[in-house]
């Protein structure tokens, strides 16, 4: 499977691109690679967050590193600005407003 790695010094970022022949298991393979890469990043003290935000794919690692003070502030802001919970529900906060 050909791949490309690009390392940026500022911010310190590793970008990994993969190209593979169709196998019918692309999403499963992508998830395996994503989990392995994210676990390695976390184990070495890196962060899963970046300027592209977090999203559902990164949520499990985000919850390990998010400061509770920030989560509380976000919960308060979301309660004021999105009381119906319709903006990106369940990504950074539970749809009910609590963190997972």
mmCIF file of N, CA, C and O in Angstrom:
data_model
loop_
_atom_site.group_PDB
_atom_site.id
_atom_site.type_symbol
_atom_site.label_atom_id
_atom_site.label_comp_id
_atom_site.label_asym_id
_atom_site.label_seq_id
_atom_site.Cartn_x
_atom_site.Cartn_y
_atom_site.Cartn_z
ATOM 1 N N UNK A 1 0.844 -1.161 0.000
ATOM 2 C CA UNK A 1 0.000 0.000 0.000
ATOM 3 C C UNK A 1 0.897 1.234 0.000
ATOM 4 O O UNK A 1 1.565 1.499 0.979
ATOM 5 N N UNK A 2 0.931 1.992 -1.088
ATOM 6 C CA UNK A 2 1.757 3.204 -1.119
ATOM 7 C C UNK A 2 1.254 4.236 -0.124
ATOM 8 O O UNK A 2 0.061 4.368 0.092
ATOM 9 N N UNK A 3 2.161 4.934 0.501
ATOM 10 C CA UNK A 3 1.737 5.989 1.414
ATOM 11 C C UNK A 3 2.702 7.152 1.349
ATOM 12 O O UNK A 3 3.802 7.044 0.836
ATOM 13 N N UNK A 4 2.227 8.279 1.853
ATOM 14 C CA UNK A 4 3.021 9.498 1.852
ATOM 15 C C UNK A 4 2.960 10.084 3.247
ATOM 16 O O UNK A 4 1.910 10.143 3.872
ATOM 17 N N UNK A 5 4.084 10.498 3.762
ATOM 18 C CA UNK A 5 4.148 11.133 5.075
ATOM 19 C C UNK A 5 4.725 12.525 4.890
ATOM 20 O O UNK A 5 5.722 12.701 4.193
ATOM 21 N N UNK A 6 4.087 13.498 5.498
ATOM 22 C CA UNK A 6 4.593 14.868 5.463
ATOM 23 C C UNK A 6 4.692 15.339 6.901
ATOM 24 O O UNK A 6 3.740 15.225 7.660
ATOM 25 N N UNK A 7 5.831 15.848 7.293
ATOM 26 C CA UNK A 7 6.033 16.359 8.650
ATOM 27 C C UNK A 7 6.221 17.859 8.559
ATOM 28 O O UNK A 7 7.057 18.349 7.802
ATOM 29 N N UNK A 8 5.432 18.579 9.327
ATOM 30 C CA UNK A 8 5.519 20.028 9.380
ATOM 31 C C UNK A 8 6.140 20.418 10.711
ATOM 32 O O UNK A 8 5.832 19.834 11.738
ATOM 33 N N UNK A 9 7.036 21.386 10.702
ATOM 34 C CA UNK A 9 7.696 21.793 11.941
ATOM 35 C C UNK A 9 6.863 22.762 12.764
ATOM 36 O O UNK A 9 6.977 22.814 13.967
ATOM 37 N N UNK A 10 6.048 23.573 12.117
ATOM 38 C CA UNK A 10 5.231 24.564 12.842
ATOM 39 C C UNK A 10 3.823 24.538 12.334
ATOM 40 O O UNK A 10 3.595 24.975 11.217
ATOM 41 N N UNK A 11 2.821 24.131 13.065
ATOM 42 C CA UNK A 11 2.976 23.379 14.304
ATOM 43 C C UNK A 11 3.510 21.991 13.993
ATOM 44 O O UNK A 11 3.422 21.536 12.867
ATOM 45 N N UNK A 12 4.043 21.344 14.980
ATOM 46 C CA UNK A 12 4.583 19.999 14.765
ATOM 47 C C UNK A 12 3.424 19.070 14.403
ATOM 48 O O UNK A 12 2.602 18.740 15.219
ATOM 49 N N UNK A 13 3.407 18.669 13.157
ATOM 50 C CA UNK A 13 2.282 17.907 12.627
ATOM 51 C C UNK A 13 2.806 16.802 11.734
ATOM 52 O O UNK A 13 3.750 17.002 10.983
ATOM 53 N N UNK A 14 2.185 15.644 11.811
ATOM 54 C CA UNK A 14 2.479 14.555 10.890
ATOM 55 C C UNK A 14 1.205 14.276 10.106
ATOM 56 O O UNK A 14 0.159 14.011 10.687
ATOM 57 N N UNK A 15 1.289 14.374 8.799
ATOM 58 C CA UNK A 15 0.155 14.087 7.934
ATOM 59 C C UNK A 15 0.459 12.807 7.182
ATOM 60 O O UNK A 15 1.546 12.646 6.638
ATOM 61 N N UNK A 16 -0.482 11.898 7.159
ATOM 62 C CA UNK A 16 -0.278 10.601 6.535
ATOM 63 C C UNK A 16 -1.346 10.399 5.469
ATOM 64 O O UNK A 16 -2.529 10.535 5.755
ATOM 65 N N UNK A 17 -0.931 10.118 4.270
ATOM 66 C CA UNK A 17 -1.871 9.815 3.200
ATOM 67 C C UNK A 17 -1.633 8.403 2.694
ATOM 68 O O UNK A 17 -0.492 7.975 2.537
ATOM 69 N N UNK A 18 -2.690 7.670 2.453
ATOM 70 C CA UNK A 18 -2.592 6.287 1.986
ATOM 71 C C UNK A 18 -3.322 6.137 0.661
ATOM 72 O O UNK A 18 -4.339 6.772 0.429
ATOM 73 N N UNK A 19 -2.810 5.270 -0.169
ATOM 74 C CA UNK A 19 -3.471 4.937 -1.418
ATOM 75 C C UNK A 19 -3.435 3.427 -1.561
ATOM 76 O O UNK A 19 -2.373 2.817 -1.471
ATOM 77 N N UNK A 20 -4.589 2.823 -1.764
ATOM 78 C CA UNK A 20 -4.648 1.363 -1.836
ATOM 79 C C UNK A 20 -5.613 0.931 -2.934
ATOM 80 O O UNK A 20 -6.496 1.685 -3.327
ATOM 81 N N UNK A 21 -5.446 -0.275 -3.386
ATOM 82 C CA UNK A 21 -6.387 -0.841 -4.348
ATOM 83 C C UNK A 21 -7.680 -1.202 -3.621
ATOM 84 O O UNK A 21 -7.638 -1.637 -2.468
ATOM 85 N N UNK A 22 -8.824 -1.043 -4.272
ATOM 86 C CA UNK A 22 -10.100 -1.383 -3.631
ATOM 87 C C UNK A 22 -10.116 -2.837 -3.166
ATOM 88 O O UNK A 22 -9.704 -3.742 -3.894
ATOM 89 N N UNK A 23 -10.563 -3.026 -1.939
ATOM 90 C CA UNK A 23 -10.622 -4.380 -1.383
ATOM 91 C C UNK A 23 -11.991 -4.694 -0.791
ATOM 92 O O UNK A 23 -12.243 -5.824 -0.398
ATOM 93 N N UNK A 24 -12.842 -3.672 -0.702
ATOM 94 C CA UNK A 24 -14.127 -3.870 -0.042
ATOM 95 C C UNK A 24 -14.048 -3.651 1.461
ATOM 96 O O UNK A 24 -15.051 -3.677 2.152
ATOM 97 N N UNK A 25 -12.838 -3.442 1.978
ATOM 98 C CA UNK A 25 -12.629 -3.234 3.415
ATOM 99 C C UNK A 25 -12.039 -1.856 3.704
ATOM 100 O O UNK A 25 -11.447 -1.647 4.745
ATOM 101 N N UNK A 26 -12.188 -0.923 2.782
ATOM 102 C CA UNK A 26 -11.519 0.370 2.913
ATOM 103 C C UNK A 26 -11.862 1.095 4.211
ATOM 104 O O UNK A 26 -10.969 1.585 4.900
ATOM 105 N N UNK A 27 -13.141 1.156 4.553
ATOM 106 C CA UNK A 27 -13.523 1.874 5.778
ATOM 107 C C UNK A 27 -13.010 1.168 7.025
ATOM 108 O O UNK A 27 -12.543 1.814 7.965
ATOM 109 N N UNK A 28 -13.065 -0.145 7.034
ATOM 110 C CA UNK A 28 -12.535 -0.908 8.159
ATOM 111 C C UNK A 28 -11.021 -0.707 8.290
ATOM 112 O O UNK A 28 -10.493 -0.499 9.386
ATOM 113 N N UNK A 29 -10.308 -0.762 7.163
ATOM 114 C CA UNK A 29 -8.864 -0.554 7.177
ATOM 115 C C UNK A 29 -8.520 0.862 7.618
ATOM 116 O O UNK A 29 -7.590 1.069 8.402
ATOM 117 N N UNK A 30 -9.269 1.834 7.121
ATOM 118 C CA UNK A 30 -9.031 3.227 7.508
ATOM 119 C C UNK A 30 -9.203 3.380 9.011
ATOM 120 O O UNK A 30 -8.387 4.016 9.665
ATOM 121 N N UNK A 31 -10.244 2.773 9.574
ATOM 122 C CA UNK A 31 -10.482 2.884 11.010
ATOM 123 C C UNK A 31 -9.349 2.230 11.804
ATOM 124 O O UNK A 31 -8.900 2.777 12.812
ATOM 125 N N UNK A 32 -8.867 1.093 11.358
ATOM 126 C CA UNK A 32 -7.745 0.432 12.040
ATOM 127 C C UNK A 32 -6.507 1.321 12.035
ATOM 128 O O UNK A 32 -5.810 1.447 13.044
ATOM 129 N N UNK A 33 -6.225 1.922 10.893
ATOM 130 C CA UNK A 33 -5.060 2.809 10.777
ATOM 131 C C UNK A 33 -5.252 4.041 11.643
ATOM 132 O O UNK A 33 -4.344 4.471 12.355
ATOM 133 N N UNK A 34 -6.445 4.619 11.605
ATOM 134 C CA UNK A 34 -6.756 5.817 12.387
ATOM 135 C C UNK A 34 -6.577 5.554 13.877
ATOM 136 O O UNK A 34 -5.966 6.352 14.587
ATOM 137 N N UNK A 35 -7.096 4.443 14.374
ATOM 138 C CA UNK A 35 -6.986 4.099 15.792
ATOM 139 C C UNK A 35 -5.524 3.883 16.172
ATOM 140 O O UNK A 35 -5.052 4.403 17.186
ATOM 141 N N UNK A 36 -4.792 3.145 15.359
ATOM 142 C CA UNK A 36 -3.380 2.881 15.662
ATOM 143 C C UNK A 36 -2.580 4.181 15.686
ATOM 144 O O UNK A 36 -1.761 4.406 16.595
ATOM 145 N N UNK A 37 -2.807 5.051 14.715
ATOM 146 C CA UNK A 37 -2.080 6.325 14.666
ATOM 147 C C UNK A 37 -2.449 7.213 15.848
ATOM 148 O O UNK A 37 -1.573 7.793 16.499
ATOM 149 N N UNK A 38 -3.723 7.324 16.153
ATOM 150 C CA UNK A 38 -4.166 8.175 17.259
ATOM 151 C C UNK A 38 -3.650 7.659 18.600
ATOM 152 O O UNK A 38 -3.238 8.446 19.463
ATOM 153 N N UNK A 39 -3.658 6.359 18.799
ATOM 154 C CA UNK A 39 -3.139 5.786 20.047
ATOM 155 C C UNK A 39 -1.639 6.059 20.172
ATOM 156 O O UNK A 39 -1.149 6.363 21.255
ATOM 157 N N UNK A 40 -0.905 5.948 19.066
ATOM 158 C CA UNK A 40 0.535 6.229 19.102
ATOM 159 C C UNK A 40 0.789 7.701 19.414
ATOM 160 O O UNK A 40 1.676 8.029 20.215
ATOM 161 N N UNK A 41 0.017 8.585 18.817
ATOM 162 C CA UNK A 41 0.157 10.017 19.089
ATOM 163 C C UNK A 41 -0.099 10.302 20.562
ATOM 164 O O UNK A 41 0.677 10.999 21.222
ATOM 165 N N UNK A 42 -1.193 9.765 21.094
ATOM 166 C CA UNK A 42 -1.545 9.984 22.500
ATOM 167 C C UNK A 42 -0.486 9.397 23.432
ATOM 168 O O UNK A 42 -0.116 10.019 24.438
ATOM 169 N N UNK A 43 0.011 8.215 23.112
ATOM 170 C CA UNK A 43 1.013 7.561 23.956
ATOM 171 C C UNK A 43 2.308 8.363 24.032
ATOM 172 O O UNK A 43 3.021 8.312 25.037
ATOM 173 N N UNK A 44 2.599 9.127 22.987
ATOM 174 C CA UNK A 44 3.822 9.927 22.960
ATOM 175 C C UNK A 44 3.593 11.358 23.438
ATOM 176 O O UNK A 44 4.466 12.215 23.303
ATOM 177 N N UNK A 45 2.409 11.612 23.996
ATOM 178 C CA UNK A 45 2.127 12.933 24.551
ATOM 179 C C UNK A 45 1.610 13.944 23.559
ATOM 180 O O UNK A 45 1.506 15.129 23.868
ATOM 181 N N UNK A 46 1.280 13.498 22.359
ATOM 182 C CA UNK A 46 0.745 14.414 21.354
ATOM 183 C C UNK A 46 -0.727 14.665 21.564
ATOM 184 O O UNK A 46 -1.363 14.072 22.438
ATOM 185 N N UNK A 47 -1.268 15.540 20.764
ATOM 186 C CA UNK A 47 -2.692 15.862 20.848
ATOM 187 C C UNK A 47 -3.390 15.452 19.565
ATOM 188 O O UNK A 47 -2.813 15.525 18.478
ATOM 189 N N UNK A 48 -4.623 15.033 19.700
ATOM 190 C CA UNK A 48 -5.404 14.618 18.536
ATOM 191 C C UNK A 48 -6.094 15.816 17.908
ATOM 192 O O UNK A 48 -6.553 15.763 16.781
ATOM 193 N N UNK A 49 -6.163 16.910 18.642
ATOM 194 C CA UNK A 49 -6.838 18.095 18.112
ATOM 195 C C UNK A 49 -5.886 18.882 17.235
ATOM 196 O O UNK A 49 -4.676 18.783 17.342
ATOM 197 N N UNK A 50 -6.448 19.657 16.350
ATOM 198 C CA UNK A 50 -5.666 20.455 15.414
ATOM 199 C C UNK A 50 -6.566 21.581 14.931
ATOM 200 O O UNK A 50 -7.723 21.664 15.331
ATOM 201 N N UNK A 51 -6.090 22.413 14.068
ATOM 202 C CA UNK A 51 -6.889 23.544 13.603
ATOM 203 C C UNK A 51 -8.114 23.124 12.791
ATOM 204 O O UNK A 51 -8.978 23.937 12.529
ATOM 205 N N UNK A 52 -8.226 21.870 12.422
ATOM 206 C CA UNK A 52 -9.395 21.391 11.686
ATOM 207 C C UNK A 52 -10.525 20.987 12.619
ATOM 208 O O UNK A 52 -11.553 20.533 12.157
ATOM 209 N N UNK A 53 -10.333 21.104 13.914
ATOM 210 C CA UNK A 53 -11.332 20.764 14.931
ATOM 211 C C UNK A 53 -11.267 19.276 15.277
ATOM 212 O O UNK A 53 -10.314 18.596 14.933
ATOM 213 N N UNK A 54 -12.265 18.807 15.963
ATOM 214 C CA UNK A 54 -12.234 17.455 16.500
ATOM 215 C C UNK A 54 -13.136 16.521 15.709
ATOM 216 O O UNK A 54 -12.684 15.603 15.065
ATOM 217 N N UNK A 55 -14.409 16.703 15.761
ATOM 218 C CA UNK A 55 -15.349 15.856 15.046
ATOM 219 C C UNK A 55 -15.526 14.495 15.683
ATOM 220 O O UNK A 55 -14.889 14.144 16.672
ATOM 221 N N UNK A 56 -16.415 13.733 15.124
ATOM 222 C CA UNK A 56 -16.764 12.422 15.691
ATOM 223 C C UNK A 56 -15.604 11.428 15.642
ATOM 224 O O UNK A 56 -15.463 10.598 16.518
ATOM 225 N N UNK A 57 -14.788 11.492 14.599
ATOM 226 C CA UNK A 57 -13.685 10.536 14.472
ATOM 227 C C UNK A 57 -12.629 10.703 15.550
ATOM 228 O O UNK A 57 -11.955 9.744 15.916
ATOM 229 N N UNK A 58 -12.454 11.902 16.050
ATOM 230 C CA UNK A 58 -11.425 12.167 17.059
ATOM 231 C C UNK A 58 -11.972 12.219 18.474
ATOM 232 O O UNK A 58 -11.217 12.378 19.426
ATOM 233 N N UNK A 59 -13.268 12.130 18.648
ATOM 234 C CA UNK A 59 -13.906 12.373 19.938
ATOM 235 C C UNK A 59 -13.338 11.518 21.073
ATOM 236 O O UNK A 59 -13.099 12.001 22.161
ATOM 237 N N UNK A 60 -13.117 10.255 20.838
ATOM 238 C CA UNK A 60 -12.658 9.382 21.936
ATOM 239 C C UNK A 60 -11.309 9.821 22.492
ATOM 240 O O UNK A 60 -11.043 9.673 23.670
ATOM 241 N N UNK A 61 -10.437 10.365 21.651
ATOM 242 C CA UNK A 61 -9.141 10.857 22.130
ATOM 243 C C UNK A 61 -9.271 12.261 22.707
ATOM 244 O O UNK A 61 -8.617 12.605 23.667
ATOM 245 N N UNK A 62 -10.127 13.065 22.112
ATOM 246 C CA UNK A 62 -10.384 14.416 22.609
ATOM 247 C C UNK A 62 -10.841 14.383 24.063
ATOM 248 O O UNK A 62 -10.376 15.159 24.893
ATOM 249 N N UNK A 63 -11.733 13.458 24.397
ATOM 250 C CA UNK A 63 -12.263 13.387 25.759
ATOM 251 C C UNK A 63 -11.191 13.028 26.784
ATOM 252 O O UNK A 63 -11.334 13.341 27.956
ATOM 253 N N UNK A 64 -10.108 12.407 26.356
ATOM 254 C CA UNK A 64 -9.003 12.088 27.276
ATOM 255 C C UNK A 64 -8.194 13.322 27.646
ATOM 256 O O UNK A 64 -7.558 13.363 28.681
ATOM 257 N N UNK A 65 -8.187 14.324 26.759
ATOM 258 C CA UNK A 65 -7.288 15.450 26.976
ATOM 259 C C UNK A 65 -7.985 16.785 27.219
ATOM 260 O O UNK A 65 -7.328 17.747 27.570
ATOM 261 N N UNK A 66 -9.287 16.870 27.048
ATOM 262 C CA UNK A 66 -9.978 18.147 27.202
ATOM 263 C C UNK A 66 -10.004 18.545 28.692
ATOM 264 O O UNK A 66 -10.380 17.753 29.538
ATOM 265 N N UNK A 67 -9.570 19.763 29.012
ATOM 266 C CA UNK A 67 -9.647 20.223 30.401
ATOM 267 C C UNK A 67 -11.111 20.397 30.819
ATOM 268 O O UNK A 67 -11.936 20.894 30.050
ATOM 269 N N UNK A 68 -11.446 19.990 32.027
ATOM 270 C CA UNK A 68 -12.824 20.094 32.498
ATOM 271 C C UNK A 68 -13.306 21.539 32.552
ATOM 272 O O UNK A 68 -14.481 21.812 32.328
ATOM 273 N N UNK A 69 -12.399 22.482 32.832
ATOM 274 C CA UNK A 69 -12.782 23.885 32.837
ATOM 275 C C UNK A 69 -13.277 24.300 31.449
ATOM 276 O O UNK A 69 -14.303 24.984 31.311
ATOM 277 N N UNK A 70 -12.568 23.868 30.408
ATOM 278 C CA UNK A 70 -12.995 24.178 29.043
ATOM 279 C C UNK A 70 -14.313 23.496 28.720
ATOM 280 O O UNK A 70 -15.208 24.107 28.126
ATOM 281 N N UNK A 71 -14.452 22.243 29.094
ATOM 282 C CA UNK A 71 -15.700 21.517 28.814
ATOM 283 C C UNK A 71 -16.876 22.218 29.483
ATOM 284 O O UNK A 71 -17.953 22.347 28.893
ATOM 285 N N UNK A 72 -16.689 22.698 30.711
ATOM 286 C CA UNK A 72 -17.751 23.414 31.403
ATOM 287 C C UNK A 72 -18.099 24.726 30.721
ATOM 288 O O UNK A 72 -19.269 25.087 30.596
ATOM 289 N N UNK A 73 -17.075 25.448 30.275
ATOM 290 C CA UNK A 73 -17.312 26.706 29.568
ATOM 291 C C UNK A 73 -18.050 26.454 28.254
ATOM 292 O O UNK A 73 -18.982 27.186 27.898
ATOM 293 N N UNK A 74 -17.653 25.412 27.541
ATOM 294 C CA UNK A 74 -18.323 25.066 26.289
ATOM 295 C C UNK A 74 -19.769 24.672 26.548
ATOM 296 O O UNK A 74 -20.678 25.066 25.812
ATOM 297 N N UNK A 75 -19.990 23.900 27.592
ATOM 298 C CA UNK A 75 -21.347 23.483 27.960
ATOM 299 C C UNK A 75 -22.225 24.710 28.233
ATOM 300 O O UNK A 75 -23.366 24.794 27.782
ATOM 301 N N UNK A 76 -21.665 25.699 28.975
ATOM 302 C CA UNK A 76 -22.412 26.915 29.266
ATOM 303 C C UNK A 76 -22.707 27.730 28.021
ATOM 304 O O UNK A 76 -23.827 28.223 27.832
ATOM 305 N N UNK A 77 -21.706 27.876 27.157
ATOM 306 C CA UNK A 77 -21.908 28.634 25.917
ATOM 307 C C UNK A 77 -22.937 27.944 25.029
ATOM 308 O O UNK A 77 -23.813 28.595 24.444
ATOM 309 N N UNK A 78 -22.850 26.637 24.940
ATOM 310 C CA UNK A 78 -23.794 25.900 24.100
ATOM 311 C C UNK A 78 -25.214 26.011 24.645
ATOM 312 O O UNK A 78 -26.168 26.142 23.887
ATOM 313 N N UNK A 79 -25.367 26.001 25.964
ATOM 314 C CA UNK A 79 -26.688 26.142 26.563
ATOM 315 C C UNK A 79 -27.314 27.490 26.210
ATOM 316 O O UNK A 79 -28.518 27.585 25.966
ATOM 317 N N UNK A 80 -26.491 28.527 26.142
ATOM 318 C CA UNK A 80 -26.987 29.862 25.805
ATOM 319 C C UNK A 80 -27.222 30.033 24.311
ATOM 320 O O UNK A 80 -28.219 30.614 23.894
ATOM 321 N N UNK A 81 -26.294 29.559 23.499
ATOM 322 C CA UNK A 81 -26.344 29.810 22.062
ATOM 323 C C UNK A 81 -27.106 28.759 21.261
ATOM 324 O O UNK A 81 -27.545 29.020 20.144
ATOM 325 N N UNK A 82 -27.237 27.569 21.829
ATOM 326 C CA UNK A 82 -27.899 26.467 21.132
ATOM 327 C C UNK A 82 -28.766 25.673 22.115
ATOM 328 O O UNK A 82 -28.535 24.494 22.352
ATOM 329 N N UNK A 83 -29.766 26.318 22.710
ATOM 330 C CA UNK A 83 -30.564 25.630 23.731
ATOM 331 C C UNK A 83 -31.304 24.397 23.214
ATOM 332 O O UNK A 83 -31.575 23.478 23.986
ATOM 333 N N UNK A 84 -31.589 24.360 21.920
ATOM 334 C CA UNK A 84 -32.275 23.190 21.363
ATOM 335 C C UNK A 84 -31.302 22.058 21.037
ATOM 336 O O UNK A 84 -31.717 20.945 20.724
ATOM 337 N N UNK A 85 -30.007 22.328 21.121
ATOM 338 C CA UNK A 85 -29.005 21.287 20.868
ATOM 339 C C UNK A 85 -28.966 20.782 19.441
ATOM 340 O O UNK A 85 -28.711 19.609 19.208
ATOM 341 N N UNK A 86 -29.166 21.687 18.474
ATOM 342 C CA UNK A 86 -29.218 21.257 17.071
ATOM 343 C C UNK A 86 -27.899 21.441 16.324
ATOM 344 O O UNK A 86 -27.736 20.906 15.237
ATOM 345 N N UNK A 87 -26.966 22.198 16.906
ATOM 346 C CA UNK A 87 -25.699 22.448 16.211
ATOM 347 C C UNK A 87 -24.667 21.383 16.581
ATOM 348 O O UNK A 87 -24.185 21.329 17.704
ATOM 349 N N UNK A 88 -24.373 20.525 15.641
ATOM 350 C CA UNK A 88 -23.359 19.488 15.806
ATOM 351 C C UNK A 88 -23.550 18.658 17.079
ATOM 352 O O UNK A 88 -22.632 18.511 17.883
ATOM 353 N N UNK A 89 -24.745 18.088 17.265
ATOM 354 C CA UNK A 89 -25.034 17.357 18.510
ATOM 355 C C UNK A 89 -24.179 16.104 18.679
ATOM 356 O O UNK A 89 -23.923 15.384 17.720
ATOM 357 N N UNK A 90 -23.710 15.901 19.890
ATOM 358 C CA UNK A 90 -22.994 14.676 20.214
ATOM 359 C C UNK A 90 -21.551 14.619 19.779
ATOM 360 O O UNK A 90 -20.947 13.554 19.805
ATOM 361 N N UNK A 91 -20.957 15.741 19.369
ATOM 362 C CA UNK A 91 -19.567 15.705 18.945
ATOM 363 C C UNK A 91 -18.657 16.038 20.126
ATOM 364 O O UNK A 91 -17.930 15.177 20.598
ATOM 365 N N UNK A 92 -18.693 17.248 20.621
ATOM 366 C CA UNK A 92 -17.874 17.606 21.775
ATOM 367 C C UNK A 92 -18.619 17.425 23.085
ATOM 368 O O UNK A 92 -18.016 17.167 24.114
ATOM 369 N N UNK A 93 -19.922 17.557 23.027
ATOM 370 C CA UNK A 93 -20.777 17.379 24.205
ATOM 371 C C UNK A 93 -21.903 16.427 23.846
ATOM 372 O O UNK A 93 -22.281 16.336 22.689
ATOM 373 N N UNK A 94 -22.426 15.771 24.860
ATOM 374 C CA UNK A 94 -23.605 14.950 24.632
ATOM 375 C C UNK A 94 -24.754 15.845 24.160
ATOM 376 O O UNK A 94 -24.792 17.020 24.531
ATOM 377 N N UNK A 95 -25.687 15.327 23.391
ATOM 378 C CA UNK A 95 -26.813 16.157 22.961
ATOM 379 C C UNK A 95 -27.577 16.783 24.129
ATOM 380 O O UNK A 95 -28.122 17.853 24.004
ATOM 381 N N UNK A 96 -27.537 16.160 25.294
ATOM 382 C CA UNK A 96 -28.221 16.704 26.463
ATOM 383 C C UNK A 96 -27.391 17.770 27.156
ATOM 384 O O UNK A 96 -27.847 18.405 28.075
ATOM 385 N N UNK A 97 -26.143 17.933 26.734
ATOM 386 C CA UNK A 97 -25.282 18.967 27.306
ATOM 387 C C UNK A 97 -24.174 18.436 28.191
ATOM 388 O O UNK A 97 -23.291 19.180 28.569
ATOM 389 N N UNK A 98 -24.147 17.155 28.556
ATOM 390 C CA UNK A 98 -23.087 16.595 29.387
ATOM 391 C C UNK A 98 -21.987 15.974 28.542
ATOM 392 O O UNK A 98 -22.245 15.578 27.426
ATOM 393 N N UNK A 99 -20.777 15.909 29.073
ATOM 394 C CA UNK A 99 -19.712 15.233 28.322
ATOM 395 C C UNK A 99 -19.783 13.747 28.565
ATOM 396 O O UNK A 99 -20.238 13.289 29.604
ATOM 397 N N UNK A 100 -19.308 12.990 27.622
ATOM 398 C CA UNK A 100 -19.263 11.521 27.745
ATOM 399 C C UNK A 100 -18.029 11.073 28.437
ATOM 400 O O UNK A 100 -17.001 11.613 28.374
#
